PDB file of C-alpha atoms in Angstrom:
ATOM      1  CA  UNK A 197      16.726  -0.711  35.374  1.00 30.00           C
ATOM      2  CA  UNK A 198      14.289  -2.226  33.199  1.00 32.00           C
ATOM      3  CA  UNK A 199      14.602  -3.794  29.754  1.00 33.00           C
ATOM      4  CA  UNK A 200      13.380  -0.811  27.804  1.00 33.00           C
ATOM      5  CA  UNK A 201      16.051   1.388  29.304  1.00 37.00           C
ATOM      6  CA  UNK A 202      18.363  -1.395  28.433  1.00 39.00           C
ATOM      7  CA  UNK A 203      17.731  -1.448  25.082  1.00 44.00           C
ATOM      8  CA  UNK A 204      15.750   1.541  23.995  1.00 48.00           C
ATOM      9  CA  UNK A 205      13.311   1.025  20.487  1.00 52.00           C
ATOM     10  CA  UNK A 206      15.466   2.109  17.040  1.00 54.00           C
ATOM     11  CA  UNK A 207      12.950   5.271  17.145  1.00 53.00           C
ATOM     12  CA  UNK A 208      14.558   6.625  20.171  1.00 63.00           C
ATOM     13  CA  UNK A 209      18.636   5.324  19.735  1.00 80.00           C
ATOM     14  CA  UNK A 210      19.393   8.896  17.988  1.00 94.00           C
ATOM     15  CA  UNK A 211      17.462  10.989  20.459  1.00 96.00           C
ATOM     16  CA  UNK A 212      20.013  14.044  21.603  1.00 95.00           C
ATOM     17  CA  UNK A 213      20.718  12.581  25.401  1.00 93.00           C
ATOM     18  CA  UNK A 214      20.185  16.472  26.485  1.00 96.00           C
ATOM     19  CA  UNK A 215      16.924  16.889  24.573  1.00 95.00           C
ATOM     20  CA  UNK A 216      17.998  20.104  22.640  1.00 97.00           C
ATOM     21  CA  UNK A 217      16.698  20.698  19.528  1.00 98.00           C
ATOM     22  CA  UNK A 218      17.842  20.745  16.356  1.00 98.00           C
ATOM     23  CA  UNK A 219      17.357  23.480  13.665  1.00 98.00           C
ATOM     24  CA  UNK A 220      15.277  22.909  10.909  1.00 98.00           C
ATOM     25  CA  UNK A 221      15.154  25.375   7.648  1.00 98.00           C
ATOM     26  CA  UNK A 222      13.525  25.340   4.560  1.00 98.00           C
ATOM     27  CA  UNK A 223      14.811  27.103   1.688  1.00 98.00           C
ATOM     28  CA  UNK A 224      13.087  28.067  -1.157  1.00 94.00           C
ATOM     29  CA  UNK A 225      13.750  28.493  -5.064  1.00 95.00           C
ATOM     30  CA  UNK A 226      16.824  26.359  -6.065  1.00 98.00           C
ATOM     31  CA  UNK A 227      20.104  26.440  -3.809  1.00 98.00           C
ATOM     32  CA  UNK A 228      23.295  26.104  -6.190  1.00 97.00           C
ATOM     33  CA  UNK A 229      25.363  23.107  -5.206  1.00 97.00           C
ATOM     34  CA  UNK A 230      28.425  24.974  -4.592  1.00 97.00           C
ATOM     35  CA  UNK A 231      27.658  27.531  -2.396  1.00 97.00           C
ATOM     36  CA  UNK A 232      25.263  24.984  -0.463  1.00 97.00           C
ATOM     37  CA  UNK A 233      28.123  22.487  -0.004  1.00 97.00           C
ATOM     38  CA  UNK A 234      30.371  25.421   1.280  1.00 97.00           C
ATOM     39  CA  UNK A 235      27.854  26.719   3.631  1.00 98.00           C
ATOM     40  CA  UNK A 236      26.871  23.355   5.047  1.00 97.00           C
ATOM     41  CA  UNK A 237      30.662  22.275   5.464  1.00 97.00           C
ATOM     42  CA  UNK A 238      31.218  25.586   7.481  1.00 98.00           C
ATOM     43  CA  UNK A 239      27.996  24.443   9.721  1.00 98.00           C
ATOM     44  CA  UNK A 240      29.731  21.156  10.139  1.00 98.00           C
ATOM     45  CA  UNK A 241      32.727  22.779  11.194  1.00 98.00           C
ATOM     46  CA  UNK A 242      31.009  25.132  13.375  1.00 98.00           C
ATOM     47  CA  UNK A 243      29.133  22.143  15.336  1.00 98.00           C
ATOM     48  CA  UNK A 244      31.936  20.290  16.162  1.00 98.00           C
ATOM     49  CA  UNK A 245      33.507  23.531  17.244  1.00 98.00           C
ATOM     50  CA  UNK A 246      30.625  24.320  19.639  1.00 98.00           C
ATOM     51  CA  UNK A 247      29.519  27.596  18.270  1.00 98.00           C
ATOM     52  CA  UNK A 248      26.445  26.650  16.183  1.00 98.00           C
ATOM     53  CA  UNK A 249      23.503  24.192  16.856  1.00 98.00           C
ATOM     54  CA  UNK A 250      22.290  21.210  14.764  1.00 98.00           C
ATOM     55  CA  UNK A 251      20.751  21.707  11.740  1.00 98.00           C
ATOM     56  CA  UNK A 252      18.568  20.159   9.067  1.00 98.00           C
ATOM     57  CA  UNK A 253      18.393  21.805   5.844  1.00 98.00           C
ATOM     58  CA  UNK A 254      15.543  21.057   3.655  1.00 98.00           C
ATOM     59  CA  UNK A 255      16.067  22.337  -0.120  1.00 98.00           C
ATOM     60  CA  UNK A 256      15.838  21.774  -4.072  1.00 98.00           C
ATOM     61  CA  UNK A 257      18.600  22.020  -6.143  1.00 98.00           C
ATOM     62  CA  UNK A 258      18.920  23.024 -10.365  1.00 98.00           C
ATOM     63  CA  UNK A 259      19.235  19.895 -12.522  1.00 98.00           C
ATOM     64  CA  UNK A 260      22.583  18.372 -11.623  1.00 98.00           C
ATOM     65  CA  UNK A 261      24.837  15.228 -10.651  1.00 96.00           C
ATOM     66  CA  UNK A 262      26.797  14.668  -7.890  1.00 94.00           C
ATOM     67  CA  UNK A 263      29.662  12.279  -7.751  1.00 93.00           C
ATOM     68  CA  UNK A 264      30.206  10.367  -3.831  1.00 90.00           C
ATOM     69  CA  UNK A 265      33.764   9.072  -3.387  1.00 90.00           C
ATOM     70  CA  UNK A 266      32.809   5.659  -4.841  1.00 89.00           C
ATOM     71  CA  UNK A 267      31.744   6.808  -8.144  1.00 91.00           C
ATOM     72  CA  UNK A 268      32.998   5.054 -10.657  1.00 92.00           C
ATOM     73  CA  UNK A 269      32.922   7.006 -14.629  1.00 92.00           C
ATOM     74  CA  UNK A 270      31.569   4.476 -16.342  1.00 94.00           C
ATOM     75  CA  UNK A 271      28.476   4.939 -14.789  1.00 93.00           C
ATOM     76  CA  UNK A 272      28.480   8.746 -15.670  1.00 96.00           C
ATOM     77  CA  UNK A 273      26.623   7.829 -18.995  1.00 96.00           C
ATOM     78  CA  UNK A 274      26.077  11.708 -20.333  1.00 96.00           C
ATOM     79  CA  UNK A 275      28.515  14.070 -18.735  1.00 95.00           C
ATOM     80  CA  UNK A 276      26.843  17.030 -20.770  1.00 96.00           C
ATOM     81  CA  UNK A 277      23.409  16.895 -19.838  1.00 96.00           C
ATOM     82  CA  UNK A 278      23.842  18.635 -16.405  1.00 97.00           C
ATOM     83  CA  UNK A 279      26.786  19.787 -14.481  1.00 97.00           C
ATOM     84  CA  UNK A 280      28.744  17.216 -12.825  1.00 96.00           C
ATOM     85  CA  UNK A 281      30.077  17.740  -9.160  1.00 96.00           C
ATOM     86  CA  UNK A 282      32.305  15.619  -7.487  1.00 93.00           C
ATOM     87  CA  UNK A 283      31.398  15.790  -3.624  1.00 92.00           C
ATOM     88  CA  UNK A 284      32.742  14.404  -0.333  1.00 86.00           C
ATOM     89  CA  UNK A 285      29.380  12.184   0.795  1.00 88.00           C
ATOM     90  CA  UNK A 286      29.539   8.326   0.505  1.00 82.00           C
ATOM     91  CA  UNK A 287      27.952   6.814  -2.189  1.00 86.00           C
ATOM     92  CA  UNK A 288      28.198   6.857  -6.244  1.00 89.00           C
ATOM     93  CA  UNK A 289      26.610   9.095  -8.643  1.00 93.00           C
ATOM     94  CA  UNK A 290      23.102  10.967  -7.673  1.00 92.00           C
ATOM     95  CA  UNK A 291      20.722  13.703  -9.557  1.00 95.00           C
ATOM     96  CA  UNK A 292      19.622  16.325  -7.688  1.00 97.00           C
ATOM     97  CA  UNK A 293      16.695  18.082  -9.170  1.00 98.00           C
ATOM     98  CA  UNK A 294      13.583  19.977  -8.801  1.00 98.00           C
ATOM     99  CA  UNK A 295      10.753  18.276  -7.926  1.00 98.00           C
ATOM    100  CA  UNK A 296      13.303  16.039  -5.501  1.00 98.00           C
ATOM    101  CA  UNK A 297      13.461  17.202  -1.264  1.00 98.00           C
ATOM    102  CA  UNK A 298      17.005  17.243  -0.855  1.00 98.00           C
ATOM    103  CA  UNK A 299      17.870  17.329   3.237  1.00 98.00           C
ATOM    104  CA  UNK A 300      21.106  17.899   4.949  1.00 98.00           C
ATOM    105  CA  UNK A 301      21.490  16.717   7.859  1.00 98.00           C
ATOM    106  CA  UNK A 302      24.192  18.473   9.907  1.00 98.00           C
ATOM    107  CA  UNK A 303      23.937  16.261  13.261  1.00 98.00           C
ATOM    108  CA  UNK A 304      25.978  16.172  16.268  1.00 98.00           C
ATOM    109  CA  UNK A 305      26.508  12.306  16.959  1.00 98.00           C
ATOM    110  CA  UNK A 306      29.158  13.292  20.492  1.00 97.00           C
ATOM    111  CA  UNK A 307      25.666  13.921  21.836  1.00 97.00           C
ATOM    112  CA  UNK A 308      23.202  10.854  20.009  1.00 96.00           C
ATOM    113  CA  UNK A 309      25.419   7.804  19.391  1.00 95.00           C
ATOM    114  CA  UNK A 310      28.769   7.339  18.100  1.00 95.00           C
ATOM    115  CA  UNK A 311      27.173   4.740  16.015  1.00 94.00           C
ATOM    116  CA  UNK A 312      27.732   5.305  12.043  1.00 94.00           C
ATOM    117  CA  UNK A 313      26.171   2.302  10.597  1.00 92.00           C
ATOM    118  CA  UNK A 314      22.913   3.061  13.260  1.00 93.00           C
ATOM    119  CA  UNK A 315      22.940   6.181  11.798  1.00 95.00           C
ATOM    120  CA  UNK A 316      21.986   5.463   8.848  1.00 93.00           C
ATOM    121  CA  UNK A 317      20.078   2.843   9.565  1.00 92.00           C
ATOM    122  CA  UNK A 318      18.346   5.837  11.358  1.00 95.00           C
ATOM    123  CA  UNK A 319      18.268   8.052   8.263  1.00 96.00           C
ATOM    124  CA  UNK A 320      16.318   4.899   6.484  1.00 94.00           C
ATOM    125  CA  UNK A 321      14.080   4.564   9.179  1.00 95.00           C
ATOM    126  CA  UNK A 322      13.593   8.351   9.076  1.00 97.00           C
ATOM    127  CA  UNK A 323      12.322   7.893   5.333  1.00 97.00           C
ATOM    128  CA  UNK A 324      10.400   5.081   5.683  1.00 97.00           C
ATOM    129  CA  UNK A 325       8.492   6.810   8.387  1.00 97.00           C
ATOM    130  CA  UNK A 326       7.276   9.895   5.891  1.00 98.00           C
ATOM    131  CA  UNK A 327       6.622   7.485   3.542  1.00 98.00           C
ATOM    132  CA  UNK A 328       4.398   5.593   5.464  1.00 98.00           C
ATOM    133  CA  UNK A 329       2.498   8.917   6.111  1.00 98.00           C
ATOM    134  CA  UNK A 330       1.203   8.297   2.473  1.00 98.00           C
ATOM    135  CA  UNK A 331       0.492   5.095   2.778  1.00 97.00           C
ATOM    136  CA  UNK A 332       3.910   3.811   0.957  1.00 97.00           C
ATOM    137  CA  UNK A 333       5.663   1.054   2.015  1.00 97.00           C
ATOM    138  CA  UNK A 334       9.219   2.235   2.276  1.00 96.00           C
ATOM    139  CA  UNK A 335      11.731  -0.950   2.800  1.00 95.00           C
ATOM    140  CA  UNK A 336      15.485  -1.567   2.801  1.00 91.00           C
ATOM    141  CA  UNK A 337      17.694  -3.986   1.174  1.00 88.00           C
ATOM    142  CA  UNK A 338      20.924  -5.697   2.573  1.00 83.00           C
ATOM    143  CA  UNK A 339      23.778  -4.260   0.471  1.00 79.00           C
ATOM    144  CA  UNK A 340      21.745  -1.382  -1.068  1.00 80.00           C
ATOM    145  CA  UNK A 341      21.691   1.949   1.019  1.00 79.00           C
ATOM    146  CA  UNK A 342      18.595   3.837   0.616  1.00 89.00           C
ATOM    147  CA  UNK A 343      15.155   3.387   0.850  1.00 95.00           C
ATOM    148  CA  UNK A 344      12.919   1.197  -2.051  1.00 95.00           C
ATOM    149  CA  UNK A 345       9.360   0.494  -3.063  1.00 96.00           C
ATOM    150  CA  UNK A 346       8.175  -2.464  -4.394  1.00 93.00           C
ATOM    151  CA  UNK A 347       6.174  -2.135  -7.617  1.00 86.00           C
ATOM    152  CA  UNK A 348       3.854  -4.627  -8.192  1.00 79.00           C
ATOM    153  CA  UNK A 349       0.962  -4.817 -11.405  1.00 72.00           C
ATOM    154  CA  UNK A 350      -1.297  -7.610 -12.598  1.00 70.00           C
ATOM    155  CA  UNK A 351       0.487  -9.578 -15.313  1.00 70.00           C
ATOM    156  CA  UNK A 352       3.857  -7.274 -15.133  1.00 69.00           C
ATOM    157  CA  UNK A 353       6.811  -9.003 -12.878  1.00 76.00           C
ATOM    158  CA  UNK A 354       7.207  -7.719  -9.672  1.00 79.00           C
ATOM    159  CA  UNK A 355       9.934  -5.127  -9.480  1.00 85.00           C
ATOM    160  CA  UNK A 356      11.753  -2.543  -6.737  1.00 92.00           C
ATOM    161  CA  UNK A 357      12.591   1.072  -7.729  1.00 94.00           C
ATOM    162  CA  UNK A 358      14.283   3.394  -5.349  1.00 95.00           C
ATOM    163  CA  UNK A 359      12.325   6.655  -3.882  1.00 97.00           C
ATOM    164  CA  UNK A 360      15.165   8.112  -1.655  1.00 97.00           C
ATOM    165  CA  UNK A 361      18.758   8.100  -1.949  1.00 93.00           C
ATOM    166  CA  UNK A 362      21.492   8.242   1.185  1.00 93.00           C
ATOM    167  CA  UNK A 363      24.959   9.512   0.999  1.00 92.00           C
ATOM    168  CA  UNK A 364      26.452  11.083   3.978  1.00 94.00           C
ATOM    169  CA  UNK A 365      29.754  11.788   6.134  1.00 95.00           C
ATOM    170  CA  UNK A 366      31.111  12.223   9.216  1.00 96.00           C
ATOM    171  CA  UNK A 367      34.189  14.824  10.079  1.00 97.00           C
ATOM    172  CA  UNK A 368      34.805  14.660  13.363  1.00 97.00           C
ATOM    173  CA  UNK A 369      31.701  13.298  14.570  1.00 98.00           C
ATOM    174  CA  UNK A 370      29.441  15.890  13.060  1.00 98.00           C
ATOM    175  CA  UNK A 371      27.426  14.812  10.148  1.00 98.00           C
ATOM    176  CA  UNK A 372      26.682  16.777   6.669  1.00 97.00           C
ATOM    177  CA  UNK A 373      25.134  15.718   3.014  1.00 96.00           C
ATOM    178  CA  UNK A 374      21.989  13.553   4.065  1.00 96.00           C
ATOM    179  CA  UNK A 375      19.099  12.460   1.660  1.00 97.00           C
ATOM    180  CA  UNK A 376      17.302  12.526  -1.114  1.00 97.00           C
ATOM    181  CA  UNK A 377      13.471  12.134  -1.516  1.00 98.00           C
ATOM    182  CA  UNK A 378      11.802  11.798  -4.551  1.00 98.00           C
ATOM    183  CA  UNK A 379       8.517  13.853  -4.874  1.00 98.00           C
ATOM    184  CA  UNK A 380       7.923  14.560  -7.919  1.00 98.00           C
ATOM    185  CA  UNK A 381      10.990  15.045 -10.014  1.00 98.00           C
ATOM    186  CA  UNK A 382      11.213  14.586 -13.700  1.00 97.00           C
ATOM    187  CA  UNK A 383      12.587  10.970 -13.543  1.00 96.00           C
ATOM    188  CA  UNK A 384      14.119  11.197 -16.979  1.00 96.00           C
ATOM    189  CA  UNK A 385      17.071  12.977 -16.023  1.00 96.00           C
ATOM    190  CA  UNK A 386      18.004   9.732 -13.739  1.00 95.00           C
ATOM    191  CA  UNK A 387      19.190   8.194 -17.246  1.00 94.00           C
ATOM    192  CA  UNK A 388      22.420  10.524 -17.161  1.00 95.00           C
ATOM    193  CA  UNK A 389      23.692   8.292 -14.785  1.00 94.00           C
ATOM    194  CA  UNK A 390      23.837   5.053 -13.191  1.00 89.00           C
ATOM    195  CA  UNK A 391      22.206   5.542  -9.927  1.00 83.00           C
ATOM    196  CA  UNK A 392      23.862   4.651  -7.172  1.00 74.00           C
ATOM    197  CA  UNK A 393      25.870   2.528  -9.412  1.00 69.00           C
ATOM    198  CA  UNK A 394      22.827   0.299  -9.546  1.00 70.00           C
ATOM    199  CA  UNK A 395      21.765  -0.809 -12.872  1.00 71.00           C
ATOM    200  CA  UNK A 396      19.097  -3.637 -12.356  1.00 69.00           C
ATOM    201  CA  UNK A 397      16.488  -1.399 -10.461  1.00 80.00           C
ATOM    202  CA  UNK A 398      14.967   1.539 -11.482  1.00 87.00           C
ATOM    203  CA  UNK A 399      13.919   4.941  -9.788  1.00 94.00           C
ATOM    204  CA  UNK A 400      10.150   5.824  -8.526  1.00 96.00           C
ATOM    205  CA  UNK A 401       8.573   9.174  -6.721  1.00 97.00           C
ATOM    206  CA  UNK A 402       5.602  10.096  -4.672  1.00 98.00           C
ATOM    207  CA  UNK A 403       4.032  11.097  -7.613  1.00 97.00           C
ATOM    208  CA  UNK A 404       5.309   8.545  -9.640  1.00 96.00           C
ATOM    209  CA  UNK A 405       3.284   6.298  -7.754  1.00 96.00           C
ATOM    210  CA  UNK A 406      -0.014   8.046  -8.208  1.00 96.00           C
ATOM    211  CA  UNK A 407       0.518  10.140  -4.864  1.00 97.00           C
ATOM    212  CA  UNK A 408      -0.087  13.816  -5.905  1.00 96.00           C
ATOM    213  CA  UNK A 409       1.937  14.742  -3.025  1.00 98.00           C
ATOM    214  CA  UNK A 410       3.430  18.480  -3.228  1.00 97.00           C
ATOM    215  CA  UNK A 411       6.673  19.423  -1.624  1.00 98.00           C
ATOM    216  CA  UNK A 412       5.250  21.564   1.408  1.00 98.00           C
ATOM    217  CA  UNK A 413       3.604  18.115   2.261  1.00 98.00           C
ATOM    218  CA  UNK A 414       6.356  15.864   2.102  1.00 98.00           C
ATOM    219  CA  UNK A 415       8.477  18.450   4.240  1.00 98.00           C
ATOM    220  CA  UNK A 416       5.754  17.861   6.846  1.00 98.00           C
ATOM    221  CA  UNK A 417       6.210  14.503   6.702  1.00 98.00           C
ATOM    222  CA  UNK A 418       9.837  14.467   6.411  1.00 98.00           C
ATOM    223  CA  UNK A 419       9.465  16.525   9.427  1.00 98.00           C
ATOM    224  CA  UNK A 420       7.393  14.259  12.286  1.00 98.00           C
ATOM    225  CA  UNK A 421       8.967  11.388  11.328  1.00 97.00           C
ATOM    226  CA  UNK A 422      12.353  13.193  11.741  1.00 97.00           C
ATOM    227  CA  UNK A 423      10.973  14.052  15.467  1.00 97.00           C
ATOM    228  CA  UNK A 424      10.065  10.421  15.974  1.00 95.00           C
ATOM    229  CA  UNK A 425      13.901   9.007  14.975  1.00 96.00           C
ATOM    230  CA  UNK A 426      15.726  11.973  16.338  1.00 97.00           C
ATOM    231  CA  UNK A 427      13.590  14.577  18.574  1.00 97.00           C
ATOM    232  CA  UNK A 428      12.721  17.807  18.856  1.00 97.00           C
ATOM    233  CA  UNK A 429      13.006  20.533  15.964  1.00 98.00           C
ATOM    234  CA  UNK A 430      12.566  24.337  16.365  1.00 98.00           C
ATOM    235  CA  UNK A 431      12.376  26.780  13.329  1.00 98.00           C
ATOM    236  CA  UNK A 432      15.968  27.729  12.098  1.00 98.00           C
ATOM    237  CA  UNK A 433      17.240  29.957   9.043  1.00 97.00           C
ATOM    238  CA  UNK A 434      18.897  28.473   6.099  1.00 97.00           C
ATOM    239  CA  UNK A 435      22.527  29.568   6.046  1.00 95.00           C
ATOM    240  CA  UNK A 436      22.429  30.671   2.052  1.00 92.00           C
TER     241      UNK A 436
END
């Protein structure tokens, strides 16, 4: 066996060891949060069960917040602005918005690694891979899930801002929730919350950047580089 097979690149590690493809939908108009979290919960469930394939869901979402299990209220800074949902993901508070590629990633890991950190070391990889598609350099930070850009301006100190936003679990080896990717949402309505429960960064977008990027062209980004991490896709219906 050679060294490759040994210890195959990060761009292969969540490859489905039988090849099969996941599902990939794309839903369009806005998806309310409820019903989405209830259907992709029941695809979860359905997975693990071995009646329904993978699937990644690719959608946009009204003007909301979303509480992970590590949210802490303080950092809910206007809890009328939008409605608030508290959610099952990892993570702290998130805004979900238009303008912003949400993607849920319903994965079966039984058959791709039983690796949960990996993972989403996968999922940032996944990111920084569309990203580079538009010439963005997408990085990583020790201690800070999620995927950042480093702004940088003649006479204005350096400074990172994040562009996508991670918060996922795992039920019985099946993963749902996913990512966030900032295309061009209206970055104001970040200042409800406390990001990620990060106060000393700010947030950036495709468009933010000077990228007039639209959504159908981030999806086929979001797409290949999705291929590239974790193989083949075929076209799939969104369950709601």
């Amino acid at each position: 066996m050679i060294a490759s097979e040994l210890n195959p690149p990060a761009s292969a590690r969540f490859h489905r060891l039988d090849g099969q493809p996941a599902e990939w939908a794309v839903s369009s108009g806005y998806v309310d949060y409820p019903a989405a979290v209830a259907a992709m919960e029941a695809r979860a469930a359905a997975i693990a069960e071995g009646t329904a394939g993978e699937l990644v869901w690719l959608l946009e979402h009204p003007p909301i917040y979303t509480a992970g299990v590590s949210a802490k209220g303080e950092d809910l800074l206007a809890p009328d602005r939008f409605p608030v949902f508290a959610t099952g993901r990892g993570g702290q508070y998130t805004y979900h918005g238009p303008g912003q590629r949400v993607v849920y990633v319903m994965l079966d890991l039984r058959a791709r690694q039983k690796d949960v950190r990996g993972f989403v070391e996968a999922l940032e990889g996944w990111v920084i891979g569309a990203l580079d598609a538009f010439g963005v350099k997408g990085e990583i930070r020790p201690g800070r899930v999620g995927v950042w850009v480093e702004r940088k301006a003649p006479g204005v100190p350096a400074r990172e801002d994040k562009i996508a936003a991670i918060g996922v679990k795992i039920r019985r080896w099946v993963s749902f929730h996913g990512i966030s990717f900032n295309v061009e949402p209206e970055l104001d309505h970040f200042g409800g919350i406390v990001p990620c429960g990060i106060s000393e960064h700010g947030v950036t977008s495709l468009v933010d950047l000077g990228l007039p990027v639209t959504l159908d062209e981030a999806d086929e980004a979001l797409r290949a580089s999705f291929v590239e991490t974790f193989g083949p896709v075929t076209p799939g219906a969104a369950p709601v």
